[in-house]
Amino acid sequence: MKSSQVREMNKTERLYAYVLRRRVVTSDELGEWAREELGKDYKYLYTKYITRLLAQGKLVRVTRGMYSARNLFPTHPYDHPDAPPNKYLVGSKLRGRYYLGYHTALELHGCAYSSTNSCFVVTLDNNKFRPFSHGRLTFESIVARDVTTEVVTESIAGTDVITSSPSRTFVECTRRLDLCGGLEEVLKSIDGLRGVTPEGLKASLEIYGYDILYRSVGFFLELMRDESSYYEFVTDDLLDYLRSRSTGSTAYLVSGVPSRLDDGWNLYVPVDMDRITAGV
């Protein structure tokens, strides 16, 4: 009886297997693989092997210096060869100093009311990138003065992905409603956001430090205290602290819509706020 022999993969197949396993790779990661596996550099790898895999339709260029593998041997519906690359992995590899924030953070924390094809990558001003699309996915750089306070690491397909903590996510949802689906969707999303803490909120607010944000956060916390068990930590003392940090003139929670004054926060809120909160 003849024994079957398993053929060893050639170099092109080994490279494809590596990218398929990692799902999304950068030119730096490919250069490291080339040095370890072939004793060559990225330029050699690109000329000799990457161009071949691109031509064969096994690799796809996501953006400059980044590739994903098309799974030509799917074992699961989500492994379809034309499925888009994991947007969280792509976003995590665009810049060295970053975190994924706003609606993208809500998704990673498992409380986003809806899913989107957008990925918001928060970067420092000197490290931002131009928005770009890959298929139906879009990637946008949002500038912040601090990308290290109140961030956490999640594991996505074996890769560490940095995102804003629940507390910073809460603050940023109130800061930029437009990046989180709008007022009604934000309320429905943060209703299920667990892990927010007073300490985390205060640290996140200090990053921005402007009056209207303290008011907005206080207004939302007061709403959530009555709506969600995740906000039982919200005390009158915490709300009083937020009021003490907001001493300016009246401001609008949402500009350009009919509003009424909430005396407790000296904040103009939409006149249909009761209808909106009833749906939470």
Tab-separated table of C-alpha atoms in Angstrom:
chain	number	residue	atom	x	y	z
A	1	MET	CA	0.000	0.000	0.000
A	2	LYS	CA	1.461	3.323	-1.079
A	3	SER	CA	1.796	6.021	1.564
A	4	SER	CA	0.405	9.408	0.637
A	5	GLN	CA	2.763	12.326	0.814
A	6	VAL	CA	1.770	15.863	1.739
A	7	ARG	CA	3.355	18.366	-0.597
A	8	GLU	CA	5.128	21.221	1.108
A	9	MET	CA	3.808	24.669	0.275
A	10	ASN	CA	5.958	26.767	-1.994
A	11	LYS	CA	6.935	30.317	-1.034
A	12	THR	CA	3.978	31.936	-2.772
A	13	GLU	CA	1.555	29.609	-1.005
A	14	ARG	CA	3.250	30.219	2.340
A	15	LEU	CA	2.867	33.962	1.899
A	16	TYR	CA	-0.800	33.597	0.972
A	17	ALA	CA	-1.381	31.375	4.017
A	18	TYR	CA	0.281	33.965	6.249
A	19	VAL	CA	-1.914	36.824	4.992
A	20	LEU	CA	-5.017	34.621	5.117
A	21	ARG	CA	-4.273	33.798	8.742
A	22	ARG	CA	-3.688	37.453	9.692
A	23	ARG	CA	-6.584	38.674	7.484
A	24	VAL	CA	-5.091	42.160	7.086
A	25	VAL	CA	-1.369	42.956	6.885
A	26	THR	CA	0.794	46.015	6.336
A	27	SER	CA	3.945	46.376	4.270
A	28	ASP	CA	5.931	46.521	7.534
A	29	GLU	CA	4.494	43.182	8.640
A	30	LEU	CA	5.171	41.707	5.221
A	31	GLY	CA	8.732	43.016	5.328
A	32	GLU	CA	9.259	41.311	8.682
A	33	TRP	CA	7.843	38.062	7.286
A	34	ALA	CA	10.166	38.308	4.278
A	35	ARG	CA	13.223	38.752	6.505
A	36	GLU	CA	12.297	35.858	8.775
A	37	GLU	CA	11.103	33.418	6.112
A	38	LEU	CA	13.175	34.319	3.068
A	39	GLY	CA	16.050	36.456	4.278
A	40	LYS	CA	14.817	39.172	1.885
A	41	ASP	CA	13.238	42.621	2.153
A	42	TYR	CA	9.755	43.909	1.358
A	43	LYS	CA	10.745	45.248	-2.068
A	44	TYR	CA	11.896	41.781	-3.123
A	45	LEU	CA	8.744	40.213	-1.681
A	46	TYR	CA	6.504	42.664	-3.515
A	47	THR	CA	8.208	42.213	-6.871
A	48	LYS	CA	8.507	38.445	-6.667
A	49	TYR	CA	5.392	37.286	-4.827
A	50	ILE	CA	2.876	39.968	-3.859
A	51	THR	CA	2.305	41.086	-7.451
A	52	ARG	CA	1.703	37.449	-8.376
A	53	LEU	CA	-0.883	36.967	-5.626
A	54	LEU	CA	-2.584	40.225	-6.595
A	55	ALA	CA	-2.778	39.085	-10.215
A	56	GLN	CA	-4.205	35.727	-9.104
A	57	GLY	CA	-6.893	37.469	-7.092
A	58	LYS	CA	-5.697	35.969	-3.817
A	59	LEU	CA	-4.632	39.294	-2.324
A	60	VAL	CA	-6.421	42.641	-2.450
A	61	ARG	CA	-4.845	46.034	-1.895
A	62	VAL	CA	-6.903	47.811	0.775
A	63	THR	CA	-4.944	51.057	0.688
A	64	ARG	CA	-1.331	52.030	0.179
A	65	GLY	CA	0.884	49.592	2.074
A	66	MET	CA	-1.963	47.348	3.264
A	67	TYR	CA	-3.372	44.090	1.927
A	68	SER	CA	-6.041	41.560	2.779
A	69	ALA	CA	-6.437	37.983	1.602
A	70	ARG	CA	-9.432	36.681	-0.335
A	71	ASN	CA	-10.470	33.367	1.167
A	72	LEU	CA	-10.704	31.049	-1.831
A	73	PHE	CA	-11.429	28.043	0.387
A	74	PRO	CA	-14.340	29.259	2.529
A	75	THR	CA	-15.724	27.063	5.303
A	76	HIS	CA	-18.236	29.605	6.613
A	77	PRO	CA	-20.639	32.071	4.921
A	78	TYR	CA	-18.638	34.994	6.321
A	79	ASP	CA	-15.546	33.627	4.550
A	80	HIS	CA	-16.917	34.485	1.102
A	81	PRO	CA	-14.018	35.416	-1.221
A	82	ASP	CA	-15.544	38.821	-1.904
A	83	ALA	CA	-16.364	39.633	1.721
A	84	PRO	CA	-14.851	42.982	2.741
A	85	PRO	CA	-11.829	42.952	5.038
A	86	ASN	CA	-12.438	43.360	8.748
A	87	LYS	CA	-12.767	47.125	9.141
A	88	TYR	CA	-11.536	47.066	12.742
A	89	LEU	CA	-8.309	45.352	11.690
A	90	VAL	CA	-7.834	47.823	8.842
A	91	GLY	CA	-8.489	50.780	11.145
A	92	SER	CA	-6.055	49.465	13.744
A	93	LYS	CA	-3.208	49.291	11.243
A	94	LEU	CA	-3.492	52.734	9.640
A	95	ARG	CA	-1.506	54.585	12.314
A	96	GLY	CA	0.776	53.632	15.178
A	97	ARG	CA	-0.852	56.015	17.677
A	98	TYR	CA	-4.618	55.833	17.441
A	99	TYR	CA	-7.810	54.426	18.856
A	100	LEU	CA	-11.103	53.481	17.237
A	101	GLY	CA	-13.831	55.785	18.488
A	102	TYR	CA	-17.348	57.151	18.205
A	103	HIS	CA	-19.777	54.795	16.420
A	104	THR	CA	-16.959	52.320	15.808
A	105	ALA	CA	-16.348	52.142	19.569
A	106	LEU	CA	-20.056	51.575	20.209
A	107	GLU	CA	-19.881	48.615	17.845
A	108	LEU	CA	-16.819	47.182	19.582
A	109	HIS	CA	-18.507	47.542	22.971
A	110	GLY	CA	-21.482	45.619	21.602
A	111	CYS	CA	-24.129	48.290	22.136
A	112	ALA	CA	-24.434	50.104	18.793
A	113	TYR	CA	-28.080	50.368	17.821
A	114	SER	CA	-27.145	49.909	14.162
A	115	SER	CA	-24.158	48.763	12.157
A	116	THR	CA	-22.381	50.928	9.613
A	117	ASN	CA	-19.700	50.578	6.978
A	118	SER	CA	-17.729	53.465	8.492
A	119	CYS	CA	-14.644	53.210	10.678
A	120	PHE	CA	-13.595	56.225	12.749
A	121	VAL	CA	-9.894	56.239	13.614
A	122	VAL	CA	-8.934	58.859	16.203
A	123	THR	CA	-5.420	60.247	15.705
A	124	LEU	CA	-3.281	63.190	16.704
A	125	ASP	CA	-3.405	66.190	14.380
A	126	ASN	CA	0.082	65.536	12.988
A	127	ASN	CA	-0.807	61.923	12.251
A	128	LYS	CA	-4.169	62.195	10.522
A	129	PHE	CA	-4.912	60.650	7.139
A	130	ARG	CA	-7.177	61.499	4.254
A	131	PRO	CA	-10.545	59.721	4.223
A	132	PHE	CA	-10.655	56.771	1.859
A	133	SER	CA	-12.966	53.976	0.805
A	134	HIS	CA	-12.444	50.317	0.080
A	135	GLY	CA	-15.499	48.802	-1.518
A	136	ARG	CA	-18.407	49.801	0.668
A	137	LEU	CA	-16.177	50.492	3.689
A	138	THR	CA	-15.098	54.047	4.540
A	139	PHE	CA	-12.289	55.139	6.855
A	140	GLU	CA	-11.997	58.575	8.416
A	141	SER	CA	-9.421	60.170	10.695
A	142	ILE	CA	-10.867	62.150	13.625
A	143	VAL	CA	-8.369	64.426	15.368
A	144	ALA	CA	-7.944	64.498	19.159
A	145	ARG	CA	-5.338	66.083	21.428
A	146	ASP	CA	-4.981	62.850	23.426
A	147	VAL	CA	-5.100	59.239	22.212
A	148	THR	CA	-3.933	57.455	25.370
A	149	THR	CA	-6.352	58.480	28.147
A	150	GLU	CA	-9.282	56.133	28.783
A	151	VAL	CA	-8.557	53.680	25.980
A	152	VAL	CA	-8.746	49.889	26.157
A	153	THR	CA	-7.464	46.997	24.070
A	154	GLU	CA	-9.766	44.441	22.458
A	155	SER	CA	-8.678	41.279	20.659
A	156	ILE	CA	-10.083	40.976	17.139
A	157	ALA	CA	-9.119	37.816	15.250
A	158	GLY	CA	-5.986	37.531	17.374
A	159	THR	CA	-4.939	41.149	16.808
A	160	ASP	CA	-4.910	43.844	19.502
A	161	VAL	CA	-7.224	46.704	18.573
A	162	ILE	CA	-7.317	49.891	20.668
A	163	THR	CA	-10.667	51.572	21.257
A	164	SER	CA	-12.045	54.211	23.601
A	165	SER	CA	-13.138	52.977	27.019
A	166	PRO	CA	-16.868	52.890	27.780
A	167	SER	CA	-16.516	56.171	29.694
A	168	ARG	CA	-14.687	57.993	26.909
A	169	THR	CA	-17.106	56.518	24.380
A	170	PHE	CA	-20.015	57.977	26.375
A	171	VAL	CA	-18.392	61.411	26.458
A	172	GLU	CA	-17.558	61.356	22.755
A	173	CYS	CA	-21.065	60.255	21.819
A	174	THR	CA	-22.426	63.388	23.494
A	175	ARG	CA	-19.662	65.493	21.955
A	176	ARG	CA	-20.233	64.413	18.337
A	177	LEU	CA	-23.743	63.077	17.900
A	178	ASP	CA	-23.196	63.198	14.149
A	179	LEU	CA	-20.428	60.581	14.336
A	180	CYS	CA	-22.577	58.221	16.394
A	181	GLY	CA	-25.825	58.059	14.430
A	182	GLY	CA	-27.637	61.145	15.704
A	183	LEU	CA	-29.427	61.918	18.962
A	184	GLU	CA	-32.034	59.146	18.972
A	185	GLU	CA	-29.561	56.433	18.021
A	186	VAL	CA	-27.026	57.664	20.587
A	187	LEU	CA	-29.620	57.357	23.350
A	188	LYS	CA	-30.518	53.832	22.261
A	189	SER	CA	-26.852	52.859	22.050
A	190	ILE	CA	-25.590	54.270	25.353
A	191	ASP	CA	-28.602	52.706	27.073
A	192	GLY	CA	-26.743	49.397	26.645
A	193	LEU	CA	-23.206	50.693	27.215
A	194	ARG	CA	-21.852	48.948	30.285
A	195	GLY	CA	-18.648	49.845	32.115
A	196	VAL	CA	-19.010	53.632	32.362
A	197	THR	CA	-17.527	54.989	35.615
A	198	PRO	CA	-17.454	58.404	37.324
A	199	GLU	CA	-13.648	58.396	37.287
A	200	GLY	CA	-13.529	57.523	33.608
A	201	LEU	CA	-16.046	60.221	32.743
A	202	LYS	CA	-14.102	62.893	34.619
A	203	ALA	CA	-10.797	61.874	33.015
A	204	SER	CA	-12.394	61.908	29.562
A	205	LEU	CA	-14.037	65.289	30.111
A	206	GLU	CA	-10.709	66.801	31.176
A	207	ILE	CA	-9.298	66.003	27.728
A	208	TYR	CA	-11.690	68.491	26.139
A	209	GLY	CA	-12.491	70.724	29.099
A	210	TYR	CA	-15.213	72.866	27.581
A	211	ASP	CA	-18.394	73.923	29.281
A	212	ILE	CA	-21.041	72.569	26.934
A	213	LEU	CA	-19.637	69.050	27.159
A	214	TYR	CA	-20.037	68.911	30.949
A	215	ARG	CA	-23.647	69.995	30.519
A	216	SER	CA	-24.370	67.529	27.745
A	217	VAL	CA	-22.815	64.624	29.648
A	218	GLY	CA	-24.775	65.557	32.775
A	219	PHE	CA	-28.012	65.785	30.814
A	220	PHE	CA	-27.482	62.360	29.241
A	221	LEU	CA	-26.411	60.768	32.536
A	222	GLU	CA	-29.551	62.034	34.245
A	223	LEU	CA	-31.651	60.517	31.472
A	224	MET	CA	-29.795	57.202	31.610
A	225	ARG	CA	-30.078	56.964	35.401
A	226	ASP	CA	-33.834	56.662	34.944
A	227	GLU	CA	-33.619	54.323	31.953
A	228	SER	CA	-30.776	51.819	32.380
A	229	SER	CA	-29.423	49.660	35.204
A	230	TYR	CA	-25.912	50.329	33.867
A	231	TYR	CA	-26.120	53.862	35.269
A	232	GLU	CA	-26.992	53.166	38.886
A	233	PHE	CA	-23.639	54.756	39.780
A	234	VAL	CA	-24.962	58.205	38.785
A	235	THR	CA	-25.416	60.100	42.052
A	236	ASP	CA	-26.671	63.587	42.773
A	237	ASP	CA	-23.120	64.447	43.833
A	238	LEU	CA	-21.796	63.479	40.389
A	239	LEU	CA	-24.461	65.557	38.648
A	240	ASP	CA	-23.741	68.498	40.954
A	241	TYR	CA	-20.042	68.221	40.091
A	242	LEU	CA	-20.860	68.403	36.379
A	243	ARG	CA	-23.101	71.425	36.954
A	244	SER	CA	-20.311	73.143	38.862
A	245	ARG	CA	-18.066	72.784	35.805
A	246	SER	CA	-20.647	74.312	33.455
A	247	THR	CA	-21.161	77.959	34.312
A	248	GLY	CA	-21.377	79.559	30.880
A	249	SER	CA	-24.347	80.919	28.964
A	250	THR	CA	-27.068	78.696	27.535
A	251	ALA	CA	-26.163	76.373	24.679
A	252	TYR	CA	-27.899	73.979	22.291
A	253	LEU	CA	-27.663	70.207	22.541
A	254	VAL	CA	-28.568	69.904	18.855
A	255	SER	CA	-28.254	72.959	16.634
A	256	GLY	CA	-30.778	73.835	13.969
A	257	VAL	CA	-33.840	72.110	15.470
A	258	PRO	CA	-36.779	73.547	17.477
A	259	SER	CA	-35.664	73.451	21.107
A	260	ARG	CA	-36.812	74.192	24.645
A	261	LEU	CA	-34.729	75.171	27.656
A	262	ASP	CA	-33.866	72.507	30.210
A	263	ASP	CA	-33.434	74.656	33.317
A	264	GLY	CA	-31.560	71.975	35.219
A	265	TRP	CA	-28.678	72.073	32.751
A	266	ASN	CA	-29.172	75.515	31.190
A	267	LEU	CA	-29.280	73.626	27.912
A	268	TYR	CA	-31.629	73.913	24.948
A	269	VAL	CA	-32.830	70.425	24.006
A	270	PRO	CA	-35.136	69.354	21.136
A	271	VAL	CA	-38.814	70.073	21.831
A	272	ASP	CA	-39.642	66.438	21.016
A	273	MET	CA	-37.169	65.090	23.588
A	274	ASP	CA	-39.940	63.256	25.450
A	275	ARG	CA	-40.918	61.402	22.281
A	276	ILE	CA	-37.287	60.527	21.564
A	277	THR	CA	-36.595	59.211	25.061
A	278	ALA	CA	-39.836	57.218	25.056
A	279	GLY	CA	-38.334	55.041	22.332
A	280	VAL	CA	-35.227	54.169	24.350
